[in-house]
Every structure is written in C-alpha cells, then in structure tokens.
Coordinates of C-alpha atoms and ligand atoms in Angstrom, one line a residue:
M115 CA -2.2 5.8 33.8
R116 CA -1.4 9.2 35.2
L117 CA -0.3 11.7 32.6
S118 CA 2.0 13.4 35.1
Q119 CA 4.1 10.2 35.1
L120 CA 3.9 9.3 31.5
F121 CA 6.8 9.7 29.1
F122 CA 5.0 12.1 26.9
K123 CA 5.3 15.4 25.1
T124 CA 3.1 17.3 22.6
F125 CA 4.1 19.9 20.1
K126 CA 2.5 22.9 18.5
E127 CA 4.3 22.4 15.2
A128 CA 5.1 19.3 13.2
P129 CA 8.6 18.7 12.0
H130 CA 9.4 20.0 8.5
D131 CA 9.5 16.6 6.9
A132 CA 5.9 15.8 7.9
D133 CA 4.0 16.5 4.8
I134 CA 0.7 14.8 5.4
P135 CA -1.9 15.3 8.2
S136 CA -1.5 11.9 9.8
H137 CA 2.3 12.1 10.0
Q138 CA 2.0 15.7 11.4
L139 CA -0.5 14.6 14.0
L140 CA 1.4 11.5 15.2
E141 CA 4.5 13.7 15.7
R142 CA 2.7 16.6 17.3
A143 CA 1.0 14.2 19.7
G144 CA 4.4 12.7 20.6
L145 CA 3.3 9.3 19.5
I146 CA 6.3 8.7 17.3
K147 CA 9.7 10.2 17.2
R148 CA 12.1 10.1 14.3
L149 CA 15.6 8.6 15.0
A150 CA 16.8 8.7 11.5
R151 CA 15.2 9.0 8.0
G152 CA 12.6 6.3 7.8
H153 CA 13.2 5.0 11.4
Y154 CA 10.8 5.9 14.1
T155 CA 10.4 5.2 17.8
Y156 CA 7.0 4.3 19.1
T157 CA 6.4 6.1 22.5
P158 CA 4.4 4.6 25.4
I159 CA 1.0 5.9 24.2
M160 CA 1.7 4.6 20.7
M161 CA 2.7 1.3 22.1
R162 CA -0.8 0.9 23.3
V163 CA -2.2 1.6 19.9
L164 CA 0.3 -0.9 18.4
S165 CA -0.5 -3.5 20.9
K166 CA -4.3 -3.2 20.2
M167 CA -3.7 -3.3 16.5
K168 CA -1.7 -6.5 16.8
T169 CA -4.5 -8.0 19.0
I170 CA -7.1 -7.3 16.3
I171 CA -4.9 -8.8 13.7
R172 CA -4.1 -11.9 15.8
E173 CA -7.8 -12.4 16.7
E174 CA -9.0 -12.2 13.1
L175 CA -6.2 -14.3 11.7
E176 CA -6.5 -17.0 14.3
K177 CA -10.3 -17.2 13.8
E178 CA -9.3 -18.3 10.3
G179 CA -6.9 -20.9 11.5
A180 CA -3.6 -19.1 11.1
Q181 CA -0.9 -19.8 13.8
E182 CA 1.7 -17.3 15.0
V183 CA 5.5 -17.8 14.7
L184 CA 8.4 -15.4 15.0
M185 CA 11.2 -15.8 12.5
P186 CA 14.6 -14.1 12.6
I187 CA 15.0 -10.8 11.0
M188 CA 18.5 -11.7 9.9
Q189 CA 18.4 -14.2 7.1
P190 CA 21.3 -16.1 5.6
K191 CA 22.3 -15.4 2.0
S192 CA 22.1 -19.1 1.2
I193 CA 18.3 -19.4 1.3
W194 CA 18.0 -16.3 -1.0
E195 CA 20.4 -17.8 -3.4
E196 CA 18.4 -21.0 -3.4
S197 CA 15.2 -19.1 -4.3
G198 CA 17.2 -17.2 -6.9
R199 CA 16.4 -13.8 -5.5
W200 CA 19.7 -12.8 -3.9
A201 CA 21.2 -11.1 -7.0
A202 CA 18.1 -9.2 -8.0
Y203 CA 17.4 -8.0 -4.4
K204 CA 21.0 -7.0 -4.0
A205 CA 21.0 -5.1 -7.3
E206 CA 17.8 -3.3 -6.5
K207 CA 19.5 -2.0 -3.3
L208 CA 16.2 -2.2 -1.4
T209 CA 17.6 -4.9 0.9
Y210 CA 20.1 -4.2 3.7
I211 CA 23.0 -6.7 3.5
I212 CA 25.2 -7.2 6.5
Q213 CA 28.1 -9.5 7.5
D214 CA 28.9 -11.3 10.7
R215 CA 32.4 -11.6 12.1
D216 CA 33.3 -14.4 9.7
E217 CA 32.1 -12.3 6.8
N218 CA 29.1 -14.5 6.1
E219 CA 26.4 -12.4 4.4
Y220 CA 22.9 -11.9 5.7
C221 CA 20.0 -9.7 4.8
L222 CA 17.7 -7.9 7.1
G223 CA 14.4 -9.4 6.0
P224 CA 12.5 -7.3 3.6
T225 CA 10.0 -10.2 3.4
H226 CA 10.1 -13.8 4.7
E227 CA 9.1 -16.3 1.9
E228 CA 12.5 -18.0 2.0
A229 CA 12.6 -18.1 5.8
V230 CA 9.1 -19.5 6.2
T231 CA 9.7 -22.1 3.4
S232 CA 12.9 -23.2 5.2
L233 CA 10.8 -23.4 8.4
V234 CA 8.2 -25.9 7.0
K235 CA 10.8 -27.9 5.0
N236 CA 11.0 -31.4 6.5
W237 CA 8.3 -30.5 9.1
I238 CA 5.4 -30.6 6.7
T239 CA 6.0 -33.9 5.0
S240 CA 2.5 -35.3 4.4
Y241 CA -0.7 -34.1 2.8
K242 CA -2.4 -34.9 6.1
Q243 CA -0.7 -31.8 7.7
L244 CA -2.2 -29.5 5.1
P245 CA -3.4 -26.8 4.8
M246 CA -1.3 -24.8 7.2
N247 CA -1.1 -21.1 7.7
L248 CA 1.7 -19.5 9.6
Y249 CA 2.0 -15.8 10.4
Q250 CA 4.2 -13.4 12.3
I251 CA 4.2 -9.7 13.2
S252 CA 7.7 -8.3 13.1
N253 CA 10.0 -5.7 11.8
K254 CA 10.8 -5.5 8.2
F255 CA 13.6 -3.6 6.7
R256 CA 13.6 -2.0 3.3
D257 CA 16.0 0.8 2.1
E258 CA 13.2 2.7 0.3
I259 CA 14.4 5.2 -2.2
R260 CA 11.9 7.8 -0.9
P261 CA 11.0 7.1 2.7
R262 CA 8.3 9.6 3.5
F263 CA 5.0 10.2 5.3
G264 CA 6.2 8.8 8.6
L265 CA 5.1 5.3 9.2
M266 CA 3.5 5.0 5.8
R267 CA 6.8 4.5 3.9
S268 CA 9.5 3.9 6.3
K269 CA 12.7 1.9 6.1
E270 CA 12.0 -0.1 9.2
F271 CA 8.3 -1.1 9.7
F272 CA 6.0 -3.6 11.3
M273 CA 4.4 -6.1 9.0
K274 CA 2.1 -8.9 9.6
D275 CA 3.0 -11.5 7.0
A276 CA 1.2 -14.8 6.7
Y277 CA 2.0 -17.7 4.5
S278 CA -0.2 -20.6 3.6
F279 CA 0.9 -24.1 2.6
C280 CA -1.5 -26.2 0.7
A281 CA -1.8 -29.6 -1.1
N282 CA -3.9 -28.4 -4.0
V283 CA -5.3 -25.4 -5.8
E284 CA -8.6 -25.7 -4.0
Q285 CA -6.9 -25.5 -0.6
M286 CA -4.8 -22.5 -1.8
Q287 CA -7.9 -20.7 -3.0
E288 CA -9.7 -21.5 0.3
Q289 CA -6.7 -20.1 2.4
Y290 CA -6.8 -17.0 0.2
Q291 CA -10.5 -16.5 0.9
K292 CA -9.9 -17.0 4.6
M293 CA -7.2 -14.3 4.7
R294 CA -9.3 -12.0 2.6
R295 CA -12.2 -12.4 5.1
A296 CA -9.8 -11.8 8.0
Y297 CA -8.6 -8.6 6.4
Q298 CA -12.2 -7.4 5.8
K299 CA -13.0 -8.0 9.5
I300 CA -9.9 -6.1 10.6
F301 CA -10.8 -3.0 8.6
E302 CA -14.4 -3.2 9.6
R303 CA -13.5 -3.3 13.2
L304 CA -11.3 -0.2 12.6
G305 CA -14.3 1.4 10.9
L306 CA -12.1 2.4 7.9
E307 CA -13.2 3.1 4.4
Y308 CA -11.3 0.6 2.2
V309 CA -11.5 -0.9 -1.3
I310 CA -10.3 -4.3 -2.4
V311 CA -8.6 -3.9 -5.7
Q312 CA -7.2 -6.3 -8.3
A313 CA -3.5 -5.9 -8.3
D314 CA -0.5 -6.8 -10.2
S315 CA 1.4 -9.8 -8.9
G316 CA 4.1 -9.8 -11.4
K317 CA 5.2 -13.2 -12.6
I318 CA 4.7 -15.0 -9.3
G319 CA 1.8 -17.3 -8.6
D320 CA -1.4 -17.8 -10.5
G321 CA -1.8 -14.1 -11.3
K322 CA -4.5 -13.6 -8.7
S323 CA -3.7 -10.9 -6.3
E324 CA -5.6 -8.2 -4.4
E325 CA -4.7 -5.2 -2.5
F326 CA -6.6 -3.6 0.4
Q327 CA -6.5 0.1 -0.2
L328 CA -7.6 2.7 2.4
V329 CA -9.3 5.6 0.6
A330 CA -7.4 8.8 1.3
D331 CA -6.4 11.9 -0.8
V332 CA -2.8 11.5 0.2
G333 CA -2.7 7.8 -1.0
E334 CA 0.3 7.0 -3.3
D335 CA -1.8 4.6 -5.4
S336 CA -4.5 5.3 -7.9
V337 CA -7.5 3.1 -7.6
L338 CA -10.0 2.8 -10.4
I339 CA -13.5 1.7 -9.6
A340 CA -16.2 0.6 -12.1
G341 CA -19.4 -0.7 -10.7
D342 CA -18.5 -3.8 -8.5
L343 CA -15.0 -4.0 -9.9
A344 CA -12.0 -2.1 -8.6
F345 CA -8.4 -2.1 -9.8
N346 CA -5.0 -0.7 -8.9
S347 CA -4.6 1.6 -11.9
E348 CA -1.4 -0.4 -12.7
K349 CA -3.6 -3.3 -13.4
A350 CA -6.8 -1.7 -14.8
P351 CA -7.8 -2.8 -18.3
C352 CA -9.2 0.0 -20.3
T353 CA -10.9 1.0 -23.5
P354 CA -10.3 4.6 -24.2
K355 CA -12.9 6.7 -26.0
D356 CA -12.9 6.1 -29.8
F357 CA -11.9 8.8 -32.2
K358 CA -13.5 9.4 -35.6
Y359 CA -10.8 9.4 -38.2
P360 CA -11.2 11.1 -41.5
K361 CA -12.2 8.6 -44.2
H362 CA -10.4 10.2 -47.2
N363 CA -8.0 8.0 -49.2
E364 CA -5.0 10.2 -49.9
A365 CA -1.6 8.8 -50.4
I366 CA 0.9 8.5 -47.6
E367 CA 3.2 11.5 -47.5
K368 CA 6.4 12.3 -45.8
F369 CA 6.8 15.8 -44.3
S370 CA 9.4 17.7 -42.6
T371 CA 9.3 18.3 -38.8
P372 CA 12.7 19.8 -38.1
G373 CA 14.1 19.6 -34.7
I374 CA 10.8 18.5 -33.1
K375 CA 11.4 15.8 -30.5
T376 CA 8.5 15.7 -28.1
I377 CA 5.0 14.7 -28.9
E378 CA 3.6 17.9 -27.5
E379 CA 5.8 20.0 -29.9
Q380 CA 4.7 17.7 -32.7
V381 CA 1.0 18.0 -32.1
K382 CA 1.4 21.7 -31.8
F383 CA 3.4 21.9 -35.0
V384 CA 0.8 20.0 -37.1
D385 CA -2.1 21.7 -35.4
Q386 CA -4.2 18.5 -35.4
P387 CA -5.9 16.6 -32.6
S388 CA -3.4 14.5 -30.7
Q389 CA -5.5 11.4 -31.6
M390 CA -4.3 11.8 -35.2
M391 CA -0.7 11.0 -34.1
L392 CA 0.7 7.7 -33.3
K393 CA 3.5 8.1 -30.8
T394 CA 6.3 5.6 -30.5
L395 CA 8.3 4.9 -27.4
I396 CA 11.4 2.7 -27.3
Y397 CA 11.7 0.5 -24.2
K398 CA 14.6 -1.5 -22.9
I399 CA 13.1 -4.9 -22.0
V400 CA 15.2 -6.4 -19.2
Y401 CA 15.1 -10.2 -18.8
E402 CA 17.1 -12.4 -16.3
D403 CA 19.6 -13.3 -19.0
K404 CA 19.3 -10.6 -21.7
T405 CA 18.2 -7.2 -22.6
E406 CA 16.2 -6.4 -25.8
F407 CA 14.6 -3.3 -27.2
A408 CA 11.1 -2.9 -28.4
A409 CA 9.1 0.0 -30.0
V410 CA 5.7 0.5 -28.5
G411 CA 3.0 2.6 -30.3
I412 CA 0.1 4.3 -28.6
R413 CA -2.4 7.0 -29.7
A414 CA -0.7 10.3 -28.7
D415 CA -3.3 11.4 -26.2
R416 CA -2.6 8.4 -24.0
E417 CA 0.2 7.0 -21.9
I418 CA 1.8 3.6 -21.7
N419 CA 1.4 1.5 -18.5
T420 CA 4.8 -0.1 -17.9
V421 CA 3.4 -2.8 -15.6
K422 CA 1.2 -4.0 -18.5
L423 CA 4.2 -3.8 -20.8
T424 CA 6.4 -5.8 -18.4
N425 CA 3.8 -8.5 -18.0
Y426 CA 3.3 -8.7 -21.8
F427 CA 7.0 -9.3 -22.4
E428 CA 7.2 -11.5 -19.3
A429 CA 10.3 -9.4 -18.4
L430 CA 11.9 -8.5 -15.1
E431 CA 11.3 -4.8 -15.9
V432 CA 11.1 -2.3 -18.7
E433 CA 12.5 1.2 -18.9
L434 CA 12.6 3.9 -21.5
A435 CA 15.7 3.6 -23.6
S436 CA 18.3 6.5 -23.7
E437 CA 18.9 8.6 -26.8
Q438 CA 22.1 6.7 -27.5
E439 CA 20.4 3.3 -27.0
I440 CA 17.6 4.4 -29.4
K441 CA 20.0 5.4 -32.0
K442 CA 21.9 2.1 -31.7
A443 CA 18.9 -0.1 -31.7
T444 CA 16.8 1.6 -34.4
G445 CA 19.3 3.5 -36.5
S446 CA 17.0 6.4 -36.1
E447 CA 16.6 9.3 -33.6
I448 CA 14.4 9.9 -30.6
G449 CA 11.2 11.6 -31.7
F450 CA 11.1 10.2 -35.3
I451 CA 10.5 6.5 -34.8
G452 CA 7.4 4.9 -36.3
P453 CA 5.9 1.6 -37.3
I454 CA 6.9 1.8 -41.0
K455 CA 10.1 -0.2 -41.6
C456 CA 11.0 -0.1 -38.0
L457 CA 14.1 -2.1 -37.3
I458 CA 13.0 -3.5 -34.0
D459 CA 10.0 -5.4 -32.7
F460 CA 7.0 -3.0 -32.9
V461 CA 3.9 -3.6 -30.8
A462 CA 1.0 -1.2 -30.3
D463 CA -1.7 -0.4 -27.8
N464 CA -5.3 -1.1 -28.7
T465 CA -5.9 2.6 -29.2
C466 CA -3.9 2.3 -32.5
R467 CA -6.1 -0.4 -34.0
N468 CA -8.7 2.0 -35.5
M469 CA -6.2 4.7 -36.4
H470 CA -6.6 5.8 -40.0
N471 CA -4.9 8.5 -42.0
F472 CA -2.7 9.0 -39.0
M473 CA 0.7 10.6 -38.5
C474 CA 3.8 8.9 -37.2
G475 CA 7.6 9.1 -37.2
A476 CA 9.3 8.1 -40.5
N477 CA 12.3 6.5 -38.9
E478 CA 14.4 9.3 -40.4
K479 CA 15.7 12.4 -38.7
D480 CA 13.3 15.4 -38.9
L481 CA 10.7 13.5 -40.9
H482 CA 7.2 12.2 -40.2
F483 CA 4.5 10.5 -42.3
K484 CA 0.9 11.6 -42.7
N485 CA -2.2 9.8 -44.1
V486 CA -0.8 6.5 -42.9
Q487 CA -3.2 3.5 -43.2
W488 CA -2.6 0.1 -41.6
K489 CA -2.2 -2.7 -44.1
R490 CA -1.8 -0.3 -47.1
D491 CA 1.4 1.4 -45.8
C492 CA 2.5 -0.9 -43.1
D493 CA 1.8 -4.3 -41.6
E494 CA -0.5 -4.2 -38.7
P495 CA 1.5 -4.7 -35.5
T496 CA 0.3 -6.9 -32.6
F497 CA -2.3 -4.8 -30.7
Y498 CA -2.6 -5.2 -27.0
D499 CA -3.8 -3.3 -24.0
F500 CA -0.7 -1.2 -22.9
C501 CA -2.7 1.8 -22.0
Q502 CA -2.6 3.5 -18.6
A503 CA -6.3 3.6 -17.6
K504 CA -7.8 6.8 -16.1
A505 CA -11.1 8.1 -14.8
G506 CA -13.7 8.2 -17.4
D507 CA -12.4 5.3 -19.4
Q508 CA -14.7 2.4 -20.1
C509 CA -13.9 -0.7 -18.1
P510 CA -14.0 -3.6 -20.6
L511 CA -14.9 -6.0 -17.8
A512 CA -17.8 -4.1 -16.4
Q513 CA -20.5 -3.6 -19.1
G514 CA -21.2 0.1 -19.6
E515 CA -19.3 1.3 -16.6
V516 CA -16.7 3.9 -16.6
Y517 CA -13.9 4.3 -14.1
E518 CA -14.1 6.6 -11.1
E519 CA -10.7 7.3 -9.6
K520 CA -9.8 7.4 -5.9
R521 CA -6.5 7.7 -4.2
G522 CA -5.6 4.8 -2.0
I523 CA -3.1 3.8 0.7
E524 CA -2.1 0.1 0.1
V525 CA -2.3 -1.4 3.5
G526 CA -2.5 -5.1 2.6
H527 CA -1.6 -7.4 -0.3
I528 CA -2.8 -11.0 -0.6
F529 CA -1.7 -13.4 -3.3
N530 CA -1.3 -17.0 -4.3
L531 CA 2.4 -17.8 -4.8
G532 CA 2.1 -21.3 -6.2
N533 CA 5.2 -23.5 -5.9
K534 CA 8.0 -21.0 -6.7
Y535 CA 9.6 -21.1 -3.3
S536 CA 8.8 -24.6 -2.3
T537 CA 10.3 -25.9 -5.5
S538 CA 13.5 -23.9 -5.3
L539 CA 13.9 -24.5 -1.5
E540 CA 12.8 -28.1 -1.9
A541 CA 9.9 -28.0 0.5
F542 CA 8.1 -31.2 -0.6
Y543 CA 5.3 -33.3 1.0
Q544 CA 3.9 -36.7 0.1
T545 CA 0.6 -36.7 -1.6
E546 CA -2.1 -39.3 -0.9
N547 CA -0.6 -41.5 -3.6
G548 CA 2.8 -41.3 -1.9
K549 CA 4.4 -39.0 -4.5
P550 CA 6.6 -36.1 -3.5
E551 CA 5.2 -32.8 -4.5
A552 CA 6.1 -29.1 -3.9
L553 CA 3.9 -27.3 -1.4
L554 CA 1.5 -24.7 -2.9
M555 CA 1.8 -21.4 -1.1
G556 CA 0.0 -18.1 -0.6
C557 CA 1.4 -15.0 1.0
F558 CA -0.5 -12.3 2.8
G559 CA 1.1 -9.0 3.9
L560 CA -0.4 -6.2 6.1
G561 CA 1.5 -3.1 7.0
V562 CA 0.8 -2.6 10.7
G563 CA 2.2 0.9 11.1
R564 CA 0.7 1.9 7.8
C565 CA -2.7 0.8 9.0
I566 CA -2.4 2.7 12.2
Q567 CA -1.3 5.9 10.4
G568 CA -3.9 5.2 7.6
A569 CA -6.6 5.2 10.3
V570 CA -5.4 8.6 11.5
E571 CA -5.4 9.9 7.9
Q572 CA -9.0 9.0 7.6
K573 CA -10.0 10.2 11.0
Y574 CA -8.9 13.6 12.3
D575 CA -10.1 17.1 12.5
E576 CA -8.5 20.6 13.0
K577 CA -8.0 19.8 16.7
G578 CA -6.2 16.4 16.3
I579 CA -6.6 12.7 16.0
I580 CA -9.9 10.9 16.3
W581 CA -9.0 7.3 17.2
P582 CA -11.2 4.5 16.1
S583 CA -12.3 3.1 19.5
E584 CA -10.8 -0.4 18.8
I585 CA -7.3 1.1 18.7
A586 CA -7.6 4.1 20.9
P587 CA -4.7 4.1 23.4
F588 CA -7.2 4.8 26.2
Q589 CA -10.9 4.8 26.3
I590 CA -11.3 7.8 28.5
L591 CA -9.2 10.9 29.3
L592 CA -10.2 12.1 32.8
T593 CA -9.3 15.5 34.1
P594 CA -10.3 17.8 37.0
V595 CA -11.1 21.4 36.0
N596 CA -8.9 22.8 38.7
V597 CA -6.0 20.6 40.0
K598 CA -5.4 23.2 42.8
D599 CA -8.8 22.6 44.2
Q600 CA -8.2 19.7 46.7
D601 CA -11.9 18.6 46.7
Q602 CA -12.0 18.4 42.9
M603 CA -8.7 16.5 42.8
Q604 CA -9.9 14.1 45.4
A605 CA -13.2 13.5 43.6
A606 CA -11.3 12.9 40.3
E607 CA -9.0 10.5 42.0
K608 CA -12.0 8.6 43.2
I609 CA -13.6 8.4 39.8
Y610 CA -10.3 7.4 38.3
K611 CA -10.2 4.4 40.7
Q612 CA -13.8 3.6 40.1
L613 CA -13.3 3.5 36.3
Q614 CA -10.2 1.4 36.6
E615 CA -12.0 -1.0 38.8
M616 CA -14.6 -1.3 36.2
G617 CA -11.9 -2.4 33.8
L618 CA -11.7 0.8 31.7
E619 CA -8.5 2.2 30.3
V620 CA -8.2 5.7 31.6
L621 CA -5.6 8.3 31.1
F622 CA -5.8 10.6 34.2
D623 CA -4.6 14.1 33.4
D624 CA -3.4 15.0 36.9
R625 CA -0.8 17.5 35.6
K626 CA -0.7 20.9 37.3
E627 CA -1.7 22.8 34.2
R628 CA -4.5 25.1 33.1
L629 CA -7.6 23.3 31.9
G630 CA -7.5 24.9 28.4
F631 CA -4.0 23.6 27.9
K632 CA -4.9 20.1 29.0
L633 CA -8.0 20.0 26.8
K634 CA -5.9 21.0 23.8
D635 CA -3.6 18.0 24.4
S636 CA -6.6 15.9 25.0
D637 CA -8.1 16.7 21.6
L638 CA -4.8 16.2 19.9
L639 CA -4.5 12.8 21.5
G640 CA -8.0 11.9 20.3
M641 CA -9.3 9.5 23.0
P642 CA -13.0 8.6 22.3
Y643 CA -14.2 10.3 25.5
K644 CA -13.1 13.2 27.8
M645 CA -14.5 13.2 31.3
I646 CA -14.3 16.5 33.3
I647 CA -14.7 16.8 37.0
G648 CA -15.5 20.3 38.1
K649 CA -17.7 22.4 40.5
N650 CA -20.9 20.7 39.4
F651 CA -19.5 17.4 40.6
L652 CA -19.0 18.8 44.1
S653 CA -22.5 20.4 44.2
D654 CA -24.6 17.9 42.1
K655 CA -22.3 14.9 41.5
E656 CA -22.4 15.8 37.8
I657 CA -19.7 14.7 35.4
E658 CA -19.2 16.3 32.1
I659 CA -18.6 13.9 29.3
E660 CA -17.5 14.9 25.9
P661 CA -17.1 12.4 23.1
R662 CA -14.2 13.2 20.7
Q663 CA -16.9 13.5 18.1
G664 CA -20.4 14.6 19.1
D665 CA -22.2 16.6 21.8
K666 CA -21.2 17.0 25.4
A667 CA -23.5 15.8 28.1
N668 CA -23.6 16.0 31.9
I669 CA -24.4 12.8 33.7
S670 CA -24.8 12.1 37.3
Q671 CA -22.3 9.9 39.1
D672 CA -25.1 7.6 40.0
Y673 CA -25.7 7.0 36.3
L674 CA -22.0 6.4 35.5
K675 CA -22.1 2.7 35.6
D676 CA -25.1 2.6 33.1
W677 CA -23.3 5.1 30.9
I678 CA -20.2 2.9 30.8
E679 CA -22.2 -0.2 30.0
E680 CA -24.0 1.7 27.2
S681 CA -20.8 3.2 25.8
F682 CA -18.4 0.3 26.2
G683 CA -20.5 -2.7 26.8
A684 CA -18.3 -3.2 29.9
Ligands
ATP912 P1 4.5 -0.6 -1.7 O1 4.1 -0.8 -3.1 O2 3.7 0.4 -1.0 O3 6.0 -0.3 -1.6 P2 4.9 -3.3 -1.4 O4 4.1 -3.8 -2.6 O5 6.3 -3.3 -1.5 O6 4.3 -1.9 -1.0 P3 4.4 -5.7 0.2 O7 5.8 -6.2 -0.1 O8 3.3 -6.4 -0.5 O9 4.4 -4.1 -0.2 O10 4.3 -5.6 1.7 C1 3.0 -5.8 2.4 C2 2.5 -4.6 3.1 O11 3.6 -4.0 3.9 C3 2.1 -3.5 2.2 O12 0.8 -3.7 1.8 C4 2.2 -2.3 3.1 O13 1.1 -2.2 3.9 C5 3.4 -2.6 4.0 N1 4.6 -1.9 3.6 C6 5.4 -2.2 2.5 N2 6.4 -1.3 2.4 C7 6.3 -0.5 3.5 C8 7.1 0.6 4.0 N3 8.2 1.0 3.4 N4 6.7 1.2 5.1 C9 5.6 0.8 5.8 N5 4.8 -0.2 5.4 C10 5.1 -0.9 4.2
MG913 MG1 7.6 -1.6 -1.7

C-alpha cells in the first residue's frame, strides 16, 4: 500500500475527550474517528488491525471446534419476552429499542443469548448433535451511561460471542475449558499481560465464571491476586486484619452524639479507632416482585461490597436507601441505626463477629451505644462475608497469602449459563433415553475493539504505538530518505516490489515530505519495522532497518531475503 494514496491523517494533539494513552494514540494516528459519543469509525489502517484480530480469534476458536454464524443485530421483542429479560433490559435503559413501520418493537442486540437459542431450537433435537459451539463476531449496541476511553467503553462495539450447547454438565465444563484455552492462546499470540480472575456471574448458571483482564493502570476493574488465585475485587472473599478489643466488662451505655450523621464525624467525635465502631447501612433490596429493606453492619474501617450483598439476598440489585426510606422502614434516622432492637432484618459482615465493647447507633436520633457486647446486649445477627476486599487482606482460600491489587481491563468473560435460556425459549433435545431435556449452555464474550485498544494500552512509548506483530497493520514501513532523488525513489520502488513479491505487508511512504516528518508518523503508527533507503543503498546496497523497539542495523540488499526469513519466518 502506498501511503500517498491511503485515506489517512495523523494529528499532533488528541481530542479533548481522549483521557487515556491508548485512546489518544488511536485518534492521533488516525486509526479511529469519532462520529458521535461512543460511536467510532475504523479507518483503512485500523481495518487491517481489526481483520487480523478477527483472524486470530477465528483460528483459535475453530481449533477448539467452534463454528461461525452471523445473527441479526435487530432482535424481536418476543424472544426477549420469552426469556423474561425484556422488562428489565428496557428499565435499565442500556438497550436501544426501535420500531419498524408496523410499530413492532425490536432491540439492537446488546447480547445474543435469546437469538442463538432461537437459532438452535428445533435444529438441535438429539443428544447425538451435542456438544455444539456457535460463535459470531459482530456489532453490539449498549447505551452505556458513561461511554469513554474510545473503543474501551463505546456504545457500538465489536464483540465475539460464542455459545455452547451441551447434553450434560461434563460437556458444558469441557466446552468451558476449550474456550478458556482458546482465549489464553489469543492473548499469548498478542503477547499481552493478562490475568484470569474469578468473576461474579450473578444468578445465572452454575456460578462459575471467569474474566480475562489485561493488566493496565487505566483499567476500570480492580483485580486482587493471592498466590495462584485471582479475583475480580467484586468477587474476592476476604478476611480483614483482626482488631484487639478491650476485654473490660462495663455495662452498655447510651451517649449523645448530636447532629452527627457520617461515620467519619462519629469516629472523630468519640476519638477512638474506627474498628471500635459498628457502622450500619440500610439497603433497598430489589427483587423481581418486591422491594425490601435490610440493615447491614460492618466494622467502620471497612466498606460493603454490594455484589456480595446482592448475591446473599438473591436479589436483582441492592441500593442504599434514601433518608426518607430509612425513616419509614426503621422508624429511626440515618446515622443512628444499630443492631439493638432494629426494626428491620439485620445482617452483619464477618468483621463484626469478634467486635466487643463496641459502639453502634441506638436507633434513636442523636444517640449511640458504647460498650456493646453481642449476646449480652443484643442477639448475634447472621454474619457473612459482605466486605469489599482490598490489597493486604488475607485471602481465605489461599493459605497465608495476602492480596496484591492490579488494575485490569476486562476483555473477556466466560461462563456456564445452564438451562435458563433453553428452558424459557423451549430449546429441547432428546436424551439417549428419548426424554426431552433443555439444552445446557455456556456463553463466552470477547470485546474485539477493547482487546485491540487494550494491546495499545500495554504497548506504546512517547513516540507512539508499538503494535504486537500479530495485529500490526503492516509488517514494514518503507521509505526513501529523499523522495526528490530519482535514484533513491526508484531503488525504493524496487525494494517495495521485491518485498511484496515475498508476501510481506508493506506500507510504502512515498509521500513528498521531509524524512523527519515521515519518521514521526511512522513511529506514531507503530509498525514493527521501518526500512530506510538512502545514499548508502546507492553506493553500497545498504538498507537501514529499524525495529520499532530495539537497535537499528544496516543490512546489505543481498542479505534481505535471509533477514526476512529470520524476522518473519516468510
Ligand atoms: P463491562 O463490565 O465492562 O461493562 P460486561 O460485563 O457488560 O462488561 P459482557 O456483557 O460480558 O461485558 O461482554 C463481553 C465483552 O464485551 C466484555 O468482556 C468486553 O470485552 C466487551 N464489552 C462489553 N461492553 C463493552 C463496551 N461498552 N465497549 C466495548 N467493549 C465492551
Ligand atoms: Mg457492561
């Protein structure tokens, strides 16, 4: 490809909304262009990256037996009603809903479980056809509340989504392992640093779910690692450090804490370590058919993990109750709730179990208790792990190991779905005994654009992008030193042809620009090698070769073929 003819432009500055290096670089290199918030055009050079990324994904998935399909982006409301997700997705507003001329409603697929289940329905009818794994690479649409970071969190994005269909749990686990292996190969081929973490899968499936996280400071997720185990911090079990409570046996005492509403103010007011205080938060627990309130206690130096709380209550979601709601539900006021004679269900984090002679709200305005002891002053609540884990906490599942925290970009999520969709959409097959049974499913997502940008986020320097060779848009950027020098230009043309004939992907910078200007663009674009044809070529047949990372070298044209074989195995 000749750069002079390419639809291409680079920029000195990144747009204002580009907050992270990878987004800035993709825009500055003219690889993507924003059309609207969260919607990006991939330009010709970026299309080459995309196409390579897709090839890697296809190759690795197909090695594990997955087969490609392409499902419509527009999906009828009816299948989402059958699965029971229409109302919730509509309420969440993450899904775009549109109408056709007859006012039939559709959604722009945010995901395709319903569509793929409809696809296999009545086609997979016997256990003999199982297992089956179908995947597609296509656009997904999600009206994200905070689209940002370019392709990382956009409203329209490419996803590879695979779905397995199985006759039994063993097959489902096996398909899971196959996809896990395919993902590992994909990230290894890209040469990226990643962690596989245990993740929350909500209420769906058998609870097993893992995320592939690219390690990067800008990652939106917190990843906690303890020895061989790694967790999304949403999911990480934890045992916070114990605190030594005073052993005295003084009577419980009510004391005045006028106008003090926050735990910080309270701790300051009593001038005691925060571990002496039990803080109580009131949550609204939202179920499909009802809403309840619950009081949740935790040692005041720690925070509640709402994902753990949601799972404990088997709820759709939980959220902090408002001041009015608290008053109505507890008869007391925000800031003064506690476990003693609490009017609503009270549960507490494990950090509260050993609390002794502690302080807590008295369920009366402006009053707290001190010297509280479980059992003596108050029934023990149910204790459970509701605590948000953090670096330095002990991991109860890894003997003696404490968590180390890393930031991660979630690029893939794999999980076993079980029969939720096959049951509701009636995708049944006949077992060996001739009985109809719902298919067991797994689902495996991979963000294609997020992977590409994640690769840039891990590999760049002050000059620009450093593409992993497997997805580099071109292998070599070739340029003559002086385009005005006919001989140099002709020589470069010859080398360009020669390289192409050898099957290499070359971007020939034949623009009539200064060398310095061209080299800057070349570094920004980040091709693995730069090849420069100058005076030395004309005198000694020497080509200057500069890897994007590493030292320059001069090689003789006679040696070019060997160099290519060495470098590209071509
Ligand atoms: P997140 O928590 O980041 O919103 P998710 O849990 O909603 O992700 P899934 O529904 O599991 O994601 O989608 C599978 C993959 O699709 C994700 O692992 C991610 O790589 C990608 N993805 C999800 N949302 C977006 C988005 N808005 N922009 C780009 N890629 C996305
Ligand atoms: Mg999401």
